[in-house]
Short mmCIF file of C-alpha atoms and ligand atoms in Angstrom, two decimals:
data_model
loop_
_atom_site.label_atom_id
_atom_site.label_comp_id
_atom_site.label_asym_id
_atom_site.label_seq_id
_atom_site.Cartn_x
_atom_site.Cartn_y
_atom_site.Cartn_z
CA UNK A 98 0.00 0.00 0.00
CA UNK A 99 2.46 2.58 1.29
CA UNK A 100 4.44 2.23 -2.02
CA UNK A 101 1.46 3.63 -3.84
CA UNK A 102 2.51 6.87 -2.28
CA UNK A 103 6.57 7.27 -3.27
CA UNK A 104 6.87 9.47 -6.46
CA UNK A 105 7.79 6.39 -9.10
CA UNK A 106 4.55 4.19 -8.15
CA UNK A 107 2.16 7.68 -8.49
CA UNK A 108 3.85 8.44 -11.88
CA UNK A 109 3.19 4.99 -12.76
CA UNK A 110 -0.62 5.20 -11.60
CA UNK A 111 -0.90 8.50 -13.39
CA UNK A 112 0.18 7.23 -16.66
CA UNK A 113 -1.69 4.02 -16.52
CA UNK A 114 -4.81 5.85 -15.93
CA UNK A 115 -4.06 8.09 -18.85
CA UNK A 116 -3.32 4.92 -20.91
CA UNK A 117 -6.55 3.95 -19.43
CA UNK A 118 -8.79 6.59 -20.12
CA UNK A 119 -7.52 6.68 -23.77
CA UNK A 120 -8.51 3.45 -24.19
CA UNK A 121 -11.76 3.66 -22.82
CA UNK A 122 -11.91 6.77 -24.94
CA UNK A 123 -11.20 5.38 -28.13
CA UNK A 124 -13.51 1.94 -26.86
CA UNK A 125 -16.16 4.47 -26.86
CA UNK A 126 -15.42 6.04 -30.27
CA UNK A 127 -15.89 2.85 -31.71
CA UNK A 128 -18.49 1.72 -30.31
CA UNK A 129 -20.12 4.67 -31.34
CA UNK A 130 -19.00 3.92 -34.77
CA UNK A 131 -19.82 0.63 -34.57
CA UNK A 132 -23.89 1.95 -33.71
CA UNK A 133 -23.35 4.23 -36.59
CA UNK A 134 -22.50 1.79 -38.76
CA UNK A 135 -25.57 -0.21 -37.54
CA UNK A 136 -28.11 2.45 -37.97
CA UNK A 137 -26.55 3.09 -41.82
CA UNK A 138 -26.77 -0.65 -42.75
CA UNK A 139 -30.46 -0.49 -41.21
CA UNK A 140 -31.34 1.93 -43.17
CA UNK A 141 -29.76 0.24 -46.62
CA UNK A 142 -31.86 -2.42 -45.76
CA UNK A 143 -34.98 -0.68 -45.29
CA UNK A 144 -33.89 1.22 -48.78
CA UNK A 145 -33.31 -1.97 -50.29
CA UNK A 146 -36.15 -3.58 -48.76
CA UNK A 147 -38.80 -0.76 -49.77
CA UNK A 148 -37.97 -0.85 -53.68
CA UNK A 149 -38.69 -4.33 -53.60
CA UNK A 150 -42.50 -2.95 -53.16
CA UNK A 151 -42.40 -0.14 -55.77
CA UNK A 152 -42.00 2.21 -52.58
CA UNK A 153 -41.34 5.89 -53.73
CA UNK A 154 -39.26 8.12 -51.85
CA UNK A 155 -37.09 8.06 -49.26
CA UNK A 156 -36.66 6.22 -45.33
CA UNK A 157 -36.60 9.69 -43.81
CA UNK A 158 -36.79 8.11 -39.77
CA UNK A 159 -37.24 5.01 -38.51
CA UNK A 160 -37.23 3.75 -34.95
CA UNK A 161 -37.82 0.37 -33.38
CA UNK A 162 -40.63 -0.82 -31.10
CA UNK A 163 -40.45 -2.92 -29.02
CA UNK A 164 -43.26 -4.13 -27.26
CA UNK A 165 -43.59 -7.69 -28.61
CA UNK A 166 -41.17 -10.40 -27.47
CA UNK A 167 -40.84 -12.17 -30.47
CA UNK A 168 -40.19 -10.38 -33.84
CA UNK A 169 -38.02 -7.21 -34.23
CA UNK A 170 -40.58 -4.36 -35.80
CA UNK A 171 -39.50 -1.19 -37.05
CA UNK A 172 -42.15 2.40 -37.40
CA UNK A 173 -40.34 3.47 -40.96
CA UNK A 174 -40.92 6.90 -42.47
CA UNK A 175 -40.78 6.99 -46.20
CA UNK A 176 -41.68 10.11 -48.03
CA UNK A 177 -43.94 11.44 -45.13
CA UNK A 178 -45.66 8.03 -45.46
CA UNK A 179 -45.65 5.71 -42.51
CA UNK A 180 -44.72 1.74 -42.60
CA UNK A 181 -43.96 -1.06 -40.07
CA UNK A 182 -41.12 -3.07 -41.07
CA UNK A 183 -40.52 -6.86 -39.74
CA UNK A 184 -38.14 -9.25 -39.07
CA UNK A 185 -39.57 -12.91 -38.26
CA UNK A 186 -37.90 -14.58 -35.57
CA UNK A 187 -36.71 -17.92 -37.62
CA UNK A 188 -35.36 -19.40 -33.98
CA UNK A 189 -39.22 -19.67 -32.76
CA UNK A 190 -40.87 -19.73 -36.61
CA UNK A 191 -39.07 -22.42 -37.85
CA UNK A 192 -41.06 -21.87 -41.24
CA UNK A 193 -41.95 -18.57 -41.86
CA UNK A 194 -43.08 -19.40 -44.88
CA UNK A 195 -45.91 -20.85 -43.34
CA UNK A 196 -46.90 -18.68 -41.46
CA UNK A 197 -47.88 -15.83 -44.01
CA UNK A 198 -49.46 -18.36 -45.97
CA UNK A 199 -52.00 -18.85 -42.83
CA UNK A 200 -52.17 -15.33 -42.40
CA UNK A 201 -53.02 -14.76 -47.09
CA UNK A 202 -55.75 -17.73 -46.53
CA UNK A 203 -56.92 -16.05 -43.32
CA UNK A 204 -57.07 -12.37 -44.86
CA UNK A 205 -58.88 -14.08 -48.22
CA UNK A 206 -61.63 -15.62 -46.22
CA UNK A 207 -62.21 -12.94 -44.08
CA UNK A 208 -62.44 -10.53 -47.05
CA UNK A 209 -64.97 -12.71 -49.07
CA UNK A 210 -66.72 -14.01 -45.95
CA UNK A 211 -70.63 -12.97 -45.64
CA UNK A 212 -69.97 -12.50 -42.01
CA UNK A 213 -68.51 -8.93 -42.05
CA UNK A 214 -66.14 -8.07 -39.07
CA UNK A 215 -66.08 -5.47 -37.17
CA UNK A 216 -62.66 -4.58 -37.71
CA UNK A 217 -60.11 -5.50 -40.10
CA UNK A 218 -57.21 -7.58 -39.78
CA UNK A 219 -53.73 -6.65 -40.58
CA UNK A 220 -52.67 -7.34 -44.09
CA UNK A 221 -49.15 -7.54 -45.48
CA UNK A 222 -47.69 -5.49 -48.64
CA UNK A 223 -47.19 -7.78 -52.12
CA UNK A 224 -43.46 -7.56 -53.15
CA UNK A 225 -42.36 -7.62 -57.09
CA UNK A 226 -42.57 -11.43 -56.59
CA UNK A 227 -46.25 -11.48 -55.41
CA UNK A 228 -44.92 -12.43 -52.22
CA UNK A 229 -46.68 -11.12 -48.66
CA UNK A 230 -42.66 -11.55 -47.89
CA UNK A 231 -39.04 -11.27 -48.71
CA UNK A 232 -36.22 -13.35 -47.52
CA UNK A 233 -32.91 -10.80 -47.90
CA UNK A 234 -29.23 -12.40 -49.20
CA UNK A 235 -28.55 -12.51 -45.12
CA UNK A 236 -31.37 -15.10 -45.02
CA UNK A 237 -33.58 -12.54 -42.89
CA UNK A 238 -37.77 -12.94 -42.96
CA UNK A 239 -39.17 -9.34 -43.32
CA UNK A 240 -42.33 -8.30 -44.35
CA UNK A 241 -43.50 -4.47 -44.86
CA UNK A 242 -47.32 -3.22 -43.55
CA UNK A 243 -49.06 0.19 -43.85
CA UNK A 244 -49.12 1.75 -40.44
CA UNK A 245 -52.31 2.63 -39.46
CA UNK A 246 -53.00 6.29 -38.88
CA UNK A 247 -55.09 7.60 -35.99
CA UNK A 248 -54.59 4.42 -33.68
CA UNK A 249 -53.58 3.19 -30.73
CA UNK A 250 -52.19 0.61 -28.47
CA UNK A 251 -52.19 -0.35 -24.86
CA UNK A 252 -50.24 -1.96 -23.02
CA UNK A 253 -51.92 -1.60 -19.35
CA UNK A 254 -55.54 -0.85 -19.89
CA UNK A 255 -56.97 2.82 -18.12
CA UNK A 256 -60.43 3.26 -18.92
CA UNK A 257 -62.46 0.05 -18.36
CA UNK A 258 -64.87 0.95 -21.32
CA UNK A 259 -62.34 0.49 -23.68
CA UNK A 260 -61.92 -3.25 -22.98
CA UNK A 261 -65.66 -4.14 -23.94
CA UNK A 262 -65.41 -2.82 -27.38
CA UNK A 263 -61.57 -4.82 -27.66
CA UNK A 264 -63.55 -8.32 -26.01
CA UNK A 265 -66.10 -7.77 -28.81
CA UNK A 266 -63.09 -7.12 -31.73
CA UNK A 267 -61.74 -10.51 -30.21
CA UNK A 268 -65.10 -12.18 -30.06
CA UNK A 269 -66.26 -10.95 -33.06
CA UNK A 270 -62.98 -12.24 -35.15
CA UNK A 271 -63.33 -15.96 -33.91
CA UNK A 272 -66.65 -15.62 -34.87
CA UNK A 273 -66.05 -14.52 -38.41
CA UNK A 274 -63.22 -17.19 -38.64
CA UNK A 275 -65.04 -20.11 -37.49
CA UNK A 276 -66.04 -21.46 -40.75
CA UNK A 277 -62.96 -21.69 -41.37
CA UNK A 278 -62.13 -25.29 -42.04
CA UNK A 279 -59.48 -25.54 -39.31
CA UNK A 280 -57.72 -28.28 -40.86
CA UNK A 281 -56.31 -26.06 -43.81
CA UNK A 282 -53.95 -24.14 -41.38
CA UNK A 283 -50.50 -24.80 -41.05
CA UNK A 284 -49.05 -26.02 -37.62
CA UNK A 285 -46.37 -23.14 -37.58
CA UNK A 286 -45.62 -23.89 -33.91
CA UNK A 287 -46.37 -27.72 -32.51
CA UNK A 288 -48.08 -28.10 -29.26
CA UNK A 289 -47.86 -24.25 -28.80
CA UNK A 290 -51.17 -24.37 -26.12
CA UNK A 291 -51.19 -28.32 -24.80
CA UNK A 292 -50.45 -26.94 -21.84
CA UNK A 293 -49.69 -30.78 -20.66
CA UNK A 294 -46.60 -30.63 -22.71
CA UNK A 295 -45.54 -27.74 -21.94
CA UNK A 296 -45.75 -28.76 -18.07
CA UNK A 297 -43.69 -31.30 -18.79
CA UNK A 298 -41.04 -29.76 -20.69
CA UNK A 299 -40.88 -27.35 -18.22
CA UNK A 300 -39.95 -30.32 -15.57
CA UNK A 301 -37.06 -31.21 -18.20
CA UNK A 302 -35.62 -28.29 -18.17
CA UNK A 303 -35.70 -27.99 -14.55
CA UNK A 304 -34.25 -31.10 -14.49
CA UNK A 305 -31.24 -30.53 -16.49
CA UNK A 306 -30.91 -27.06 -15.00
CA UNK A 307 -28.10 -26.27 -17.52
CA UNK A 308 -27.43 -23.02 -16.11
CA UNK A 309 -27.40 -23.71 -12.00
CA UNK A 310 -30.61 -20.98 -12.18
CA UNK A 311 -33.19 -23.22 -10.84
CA UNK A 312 -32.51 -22.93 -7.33
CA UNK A 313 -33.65 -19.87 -7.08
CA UNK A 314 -37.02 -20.36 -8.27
CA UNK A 315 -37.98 -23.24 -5.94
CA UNK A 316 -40.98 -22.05 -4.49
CA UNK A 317 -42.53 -20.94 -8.10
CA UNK A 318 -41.20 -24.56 -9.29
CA UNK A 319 -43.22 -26.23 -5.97
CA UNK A 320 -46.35 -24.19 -7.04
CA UNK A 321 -46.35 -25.55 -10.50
CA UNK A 322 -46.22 -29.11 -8.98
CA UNK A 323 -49.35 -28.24 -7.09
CA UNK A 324 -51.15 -26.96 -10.13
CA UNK A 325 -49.84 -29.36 -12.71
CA UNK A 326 -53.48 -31.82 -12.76
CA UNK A 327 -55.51 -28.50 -12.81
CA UNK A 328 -53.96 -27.27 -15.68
CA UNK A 329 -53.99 -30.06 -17.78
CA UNK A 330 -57.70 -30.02 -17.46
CA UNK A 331 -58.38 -28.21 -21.01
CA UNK A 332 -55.41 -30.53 -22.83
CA UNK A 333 -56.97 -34.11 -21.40
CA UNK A 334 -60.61 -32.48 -22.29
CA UNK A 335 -59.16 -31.74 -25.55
CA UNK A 336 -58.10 -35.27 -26.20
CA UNK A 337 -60.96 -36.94 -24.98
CA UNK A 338 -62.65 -34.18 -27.51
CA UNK A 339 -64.86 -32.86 -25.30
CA UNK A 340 -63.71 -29.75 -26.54
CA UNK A 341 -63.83 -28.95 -30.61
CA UNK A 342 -60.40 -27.46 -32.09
CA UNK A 343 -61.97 -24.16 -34.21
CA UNK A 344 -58.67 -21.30 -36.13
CA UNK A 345 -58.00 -19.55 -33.30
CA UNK A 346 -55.35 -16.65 -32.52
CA UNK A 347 -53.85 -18.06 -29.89
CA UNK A 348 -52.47 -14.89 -28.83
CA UNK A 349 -55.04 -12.26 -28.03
CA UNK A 350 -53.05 -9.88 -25.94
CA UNK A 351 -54.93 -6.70 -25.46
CA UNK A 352 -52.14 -4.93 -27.36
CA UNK A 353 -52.86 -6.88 -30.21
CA UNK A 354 -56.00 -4.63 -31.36
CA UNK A 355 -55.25 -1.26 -33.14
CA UNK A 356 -57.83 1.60 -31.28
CA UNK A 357 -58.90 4.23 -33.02
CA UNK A 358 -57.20 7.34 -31.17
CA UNK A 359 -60.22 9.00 -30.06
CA UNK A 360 -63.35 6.59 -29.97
CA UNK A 361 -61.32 4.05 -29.24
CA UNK A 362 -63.10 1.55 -31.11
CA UNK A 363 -61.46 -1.41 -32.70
CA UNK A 364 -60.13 -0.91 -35.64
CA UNK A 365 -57.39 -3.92 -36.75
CA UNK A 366 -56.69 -7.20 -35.05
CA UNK A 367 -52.93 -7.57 -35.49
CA UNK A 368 -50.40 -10.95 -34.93
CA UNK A 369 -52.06 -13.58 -36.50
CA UNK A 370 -48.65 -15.49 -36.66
CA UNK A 371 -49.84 -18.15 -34.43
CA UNK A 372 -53.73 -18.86 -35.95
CA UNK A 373 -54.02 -22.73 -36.21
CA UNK A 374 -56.40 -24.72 -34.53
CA UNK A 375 -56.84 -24.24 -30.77
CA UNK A 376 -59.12 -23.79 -28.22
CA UNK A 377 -61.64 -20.78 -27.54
CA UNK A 378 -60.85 -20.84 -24.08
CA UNK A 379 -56.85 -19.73 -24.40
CA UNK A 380 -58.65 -16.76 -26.51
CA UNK A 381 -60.45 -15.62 -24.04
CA UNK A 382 -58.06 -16.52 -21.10
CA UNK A 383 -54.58 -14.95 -22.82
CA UNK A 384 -57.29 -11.83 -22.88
CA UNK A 385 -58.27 -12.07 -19.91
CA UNK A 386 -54.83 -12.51 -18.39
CA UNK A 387 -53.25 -9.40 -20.24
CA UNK A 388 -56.31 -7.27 -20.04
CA UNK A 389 -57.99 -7.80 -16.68
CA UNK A 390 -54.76 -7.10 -15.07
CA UNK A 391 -53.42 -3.56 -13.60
CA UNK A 392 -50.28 -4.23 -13.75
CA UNK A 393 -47.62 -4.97 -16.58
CA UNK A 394 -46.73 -8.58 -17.78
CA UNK A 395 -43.31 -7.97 -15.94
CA UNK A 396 -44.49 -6.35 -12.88
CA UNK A 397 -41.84 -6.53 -9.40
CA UNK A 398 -44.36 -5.42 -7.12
CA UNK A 399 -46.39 -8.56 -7.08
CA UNK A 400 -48.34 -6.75 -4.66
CA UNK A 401 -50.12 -4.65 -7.85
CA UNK A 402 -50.02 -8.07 -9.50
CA UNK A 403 -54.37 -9.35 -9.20
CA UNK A 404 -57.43 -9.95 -11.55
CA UNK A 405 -59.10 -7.04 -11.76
CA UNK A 406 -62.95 -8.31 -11.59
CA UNK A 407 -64.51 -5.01 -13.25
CA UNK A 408 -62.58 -5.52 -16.05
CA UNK A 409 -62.91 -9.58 -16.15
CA UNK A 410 -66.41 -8.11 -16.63
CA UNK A 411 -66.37 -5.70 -19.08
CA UNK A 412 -63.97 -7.93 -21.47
CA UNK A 413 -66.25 -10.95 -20.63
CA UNK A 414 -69.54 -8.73 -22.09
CA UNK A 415 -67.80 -7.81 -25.08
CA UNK A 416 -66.58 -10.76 -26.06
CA UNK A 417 -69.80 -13.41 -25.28
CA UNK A 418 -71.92 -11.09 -27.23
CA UNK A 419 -69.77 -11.31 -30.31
CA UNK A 420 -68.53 -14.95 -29.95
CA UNK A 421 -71.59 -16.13 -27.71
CA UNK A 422 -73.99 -17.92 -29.96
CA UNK A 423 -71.21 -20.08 -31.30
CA UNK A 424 -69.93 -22.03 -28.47
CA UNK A 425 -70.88 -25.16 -27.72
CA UNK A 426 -71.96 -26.13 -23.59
CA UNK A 427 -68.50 -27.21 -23.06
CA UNK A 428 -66.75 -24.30 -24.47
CA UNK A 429 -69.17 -21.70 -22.37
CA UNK A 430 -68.29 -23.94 -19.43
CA UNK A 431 -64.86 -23.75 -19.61
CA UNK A 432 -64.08 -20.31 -21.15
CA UNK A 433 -63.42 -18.98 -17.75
CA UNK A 434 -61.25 -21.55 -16.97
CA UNK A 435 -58.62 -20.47 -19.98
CA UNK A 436 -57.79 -17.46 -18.07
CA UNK A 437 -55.94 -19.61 -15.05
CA UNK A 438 -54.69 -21.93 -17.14
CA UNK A 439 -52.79 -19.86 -20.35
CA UNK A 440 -51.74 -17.79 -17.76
CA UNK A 441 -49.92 -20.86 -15.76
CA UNK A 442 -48.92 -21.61 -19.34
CA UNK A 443 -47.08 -18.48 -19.86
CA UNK A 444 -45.49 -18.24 -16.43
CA UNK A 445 -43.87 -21.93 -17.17
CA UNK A 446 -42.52 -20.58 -20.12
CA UNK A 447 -41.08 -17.82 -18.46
CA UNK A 448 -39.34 -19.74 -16.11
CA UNK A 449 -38.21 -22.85 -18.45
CA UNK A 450 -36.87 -19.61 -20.09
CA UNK A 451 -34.83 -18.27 -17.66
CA UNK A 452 -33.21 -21.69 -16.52
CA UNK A 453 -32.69 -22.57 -19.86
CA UNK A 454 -30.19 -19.51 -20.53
CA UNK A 455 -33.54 -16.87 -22.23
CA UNK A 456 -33.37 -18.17 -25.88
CA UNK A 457 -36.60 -17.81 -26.46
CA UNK A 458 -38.38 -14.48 -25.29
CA UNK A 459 -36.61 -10.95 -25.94
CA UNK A 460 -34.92 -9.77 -22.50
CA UNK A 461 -34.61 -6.24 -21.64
CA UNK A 462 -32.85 -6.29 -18.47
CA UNK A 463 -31.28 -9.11 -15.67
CA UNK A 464 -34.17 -11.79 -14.82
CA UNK A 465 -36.13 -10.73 -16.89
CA UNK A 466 -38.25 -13.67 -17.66
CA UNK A 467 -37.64 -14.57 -14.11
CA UNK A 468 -39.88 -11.47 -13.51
CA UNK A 469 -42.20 -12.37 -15.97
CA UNK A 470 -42.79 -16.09 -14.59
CA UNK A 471 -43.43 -14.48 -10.85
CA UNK A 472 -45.87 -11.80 -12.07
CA UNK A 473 -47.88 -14.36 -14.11
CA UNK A 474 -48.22 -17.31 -11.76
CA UNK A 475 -49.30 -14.39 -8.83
CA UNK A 476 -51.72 -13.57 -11.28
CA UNK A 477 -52.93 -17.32 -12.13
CA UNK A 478 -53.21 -17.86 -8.01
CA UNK A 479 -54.97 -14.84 -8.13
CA UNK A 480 -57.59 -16.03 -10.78
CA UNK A 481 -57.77 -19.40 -8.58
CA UNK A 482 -59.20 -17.75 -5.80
CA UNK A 483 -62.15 -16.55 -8.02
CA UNK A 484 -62.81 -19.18 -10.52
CA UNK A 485 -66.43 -20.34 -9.62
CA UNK A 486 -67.02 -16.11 -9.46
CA UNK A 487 -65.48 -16.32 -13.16
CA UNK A 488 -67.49 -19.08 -14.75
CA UNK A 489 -70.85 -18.07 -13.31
CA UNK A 490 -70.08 -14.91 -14.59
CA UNK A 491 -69.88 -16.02 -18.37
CA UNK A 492 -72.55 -18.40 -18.33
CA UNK A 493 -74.34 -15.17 -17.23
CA UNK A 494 -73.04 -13.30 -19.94
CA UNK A 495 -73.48 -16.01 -22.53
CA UNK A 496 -77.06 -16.17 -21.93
CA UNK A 497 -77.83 -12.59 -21.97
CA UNK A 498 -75.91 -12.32 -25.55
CA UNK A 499 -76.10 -8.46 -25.35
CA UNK A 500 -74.25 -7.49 -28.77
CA UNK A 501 -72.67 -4.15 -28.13
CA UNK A 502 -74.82 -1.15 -28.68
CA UNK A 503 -77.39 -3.73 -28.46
C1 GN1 B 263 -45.15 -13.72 -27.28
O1 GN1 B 263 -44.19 -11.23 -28.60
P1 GN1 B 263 -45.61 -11.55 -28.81
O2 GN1 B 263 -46.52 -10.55 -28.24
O3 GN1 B 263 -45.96 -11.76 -30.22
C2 GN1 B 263 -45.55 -15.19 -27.42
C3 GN1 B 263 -46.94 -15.41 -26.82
C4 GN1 B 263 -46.96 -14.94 -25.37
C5 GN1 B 263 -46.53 -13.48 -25.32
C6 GN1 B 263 -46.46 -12.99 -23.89
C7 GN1 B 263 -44.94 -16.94 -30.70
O4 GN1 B 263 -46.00 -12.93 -28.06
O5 GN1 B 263 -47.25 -16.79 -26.86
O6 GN1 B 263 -48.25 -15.09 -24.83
O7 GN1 B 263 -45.24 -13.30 -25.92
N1 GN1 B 263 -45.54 -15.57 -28.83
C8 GN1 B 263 -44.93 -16.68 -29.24
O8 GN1 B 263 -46.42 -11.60 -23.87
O9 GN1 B 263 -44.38 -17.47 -28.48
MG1 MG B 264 -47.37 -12.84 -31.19
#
């Protein structure tokens, strides 16, 4: 210590933390460069990618968003005229291809249906090859969409109104979609709701813990043991087909309706990348479980974390008076019990996530899906508590189909 302070050892320490500063210095310079460089290949892409679809003018501003955990999307500016740009995530879409092909037959049937929706759905730009797509020399899966002016997104709902008109966008799209013959869709992603399987390749992962990270979640990894026969229920009634597979979404997060800006009325139903056959019930829950929540998806505070029963409500109206009269006695009995179970779902694959090293899910900060997996099983345990409150409340609903406005 003491030799720190003779004049030889401070010279030294002065000149190593010039040498050091410099190099940080010049770190920093490049990385800088290193975003420029980034943001100037991004935009040669976008420039590349937008004359591919006959786009006039020029990317004037773009800017990432980045509320979906999944695909990378883009808000691009060309010629004062606003697009979303893409990128498919090829690690969970294994073929993208498929995928956009379910989404063309979707957008077709919808358009020629007799049923008219309520909203519209989104629908992807034609390239010079007639393709709803374009696979780049990188071997990147973009595709290019009109932003839609005058709308809006939440992510945490505020006014409680809002979410009857959004159940009834939801309600109203299974409805138009279920003469669809189910059959015709692709499976883009096996398995993605038997919640039985994932259960049990949740256990696997736990059980190889391949990054020492299980430990930590021992009490969330005890509740799912408790839960596991309860939410198999909708996967064993599936099997025994009780229950009848019908095109669903499959992932009807609140966020994934465009709002007008002012009325606030439905206006597009967005992310159809995972329509295939599936059960009404994870419609409604994943709704239910994103919507009738005040908190966000990723919430610490697990004491904000609860089911919100006004807004169970008000989704629950919306959506039984659009979807109602279609369900058969099994599927109005066991709508409410979706909600619980996709929401167990989700918080399993949170946590086989996290142990597994986060592959899967976008992560925007340390545990991340860690945080994610607590906030959604408080919420399932929360939506235990008031199950039989749930179900008698949309057989209610279901029998008073009250079509909004109506
Ligand atoms: C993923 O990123 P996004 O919103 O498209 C996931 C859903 C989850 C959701 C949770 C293909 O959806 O299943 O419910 O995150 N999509 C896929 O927010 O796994
Ligand atoms: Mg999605």
């Amino acid at each position: 210590m003491l030799a720190c302070f003779n004049t030889g050892a401070y010279n030294y320490n002065i000149k190593l933390f010039i040498k050091l500063r410099k190099a940080i210095i010049k770190r920093l310079i490049i990385r800088e460069k290193l975003v420029m460089i980034g943001k100037v290949d991004l935009k040669e892409k976008f420039e590349g990618l937008k004359n591919l679809y006959g786009i006039m003018g020029e990317v004037d501003e773009y800017r990432q968003i980045t509320n979906g955990h999944i695909n990378e999307t883009y808000y691009v500016l060309i010629g004062g005229k606003q697009y979303i740009f893409q990128k498919v995530n090829t690690y969970v879409f294994k073929n993208p291809v498929a995928v956009m092909d379910n989404i063309m037959m979707i957008d077709n049937f919808v358009k020629n249906n007799q049923k008219k929706s309520v909203c519209k759905i989104i629908n992807f730009l034609v390239n010079s090859e007639y393709k709803n797509y374009t696979v780049t020399q990188e071997g990147e899966f973009w595709r290019l969409c009109i932003f839609e002016a005058d709308t809006v997104t939440f992510e945490v709902v505020e006014d409680p109104a809002i979410l009857r008109s959004s159940g009834y966008a939801f309600g109203d799209f299974l409805n138009v979609i279920s003469d669809f013959p189910a059959d015709r869709l692709n499976i883009t992603i096996p398995d993605f709701h038997d919640t039985k399987k994932r259960l049990e390749n949740f256990f696997r992962i736990v059980e190889l813990d391949e990054n020492n990270r299980a430990a930590i979640a021992r009490d969330e990894i005890k509740a799912f043991e408790k839960y596991r026969d309860f939410c198999c229920k909708l996967t064993d009634m599936t099997e025994s087909r009780e229950l009848p597979l019908r095109p669903v979404h499959n992932d009807t997060k609140y966020n994934n309706i465009l709002l007008n800006k002012d009325s606030f009325e439905p206006v597009c139903v967005l992310d159809l990348d995972t329509i295939m056959p599936g059960l009404v019930a994870h419609d409604f829950g994943d709704a239910i479980r994103f919507a009738a929540n005040k908190a966000a998806e990723d919430e610490r505070d697990l004491s904000k974390v609860n089911i919100d029963f006004d807004y169970f409500k008000e989704f629950t109206r919306g959506f039984a008076g659009a979807v109602g009269g279609s369900l058969t006695g099994k599927e109005i009995e066991t709508l409410a019990l979706g909600a619980p179970i996709i929401t167990f779902e989700l918080a399993s694959r949170f946590l086989a996530d996290y142990i597994d090293g986060d592959k899967y899910f976008a992560v925007h900060r340390e545990n991340h899906n860690l945080d994610r997996a607590r906030c959604q099983l408080k919420l399932a345990v929360s939506m235990m508590d008031r199950l039989d409150e749930m179900c008698e409340f949309v057989r209610e609903s279901v029998n008073s189909i009250n079509p909004i406005g109506g």
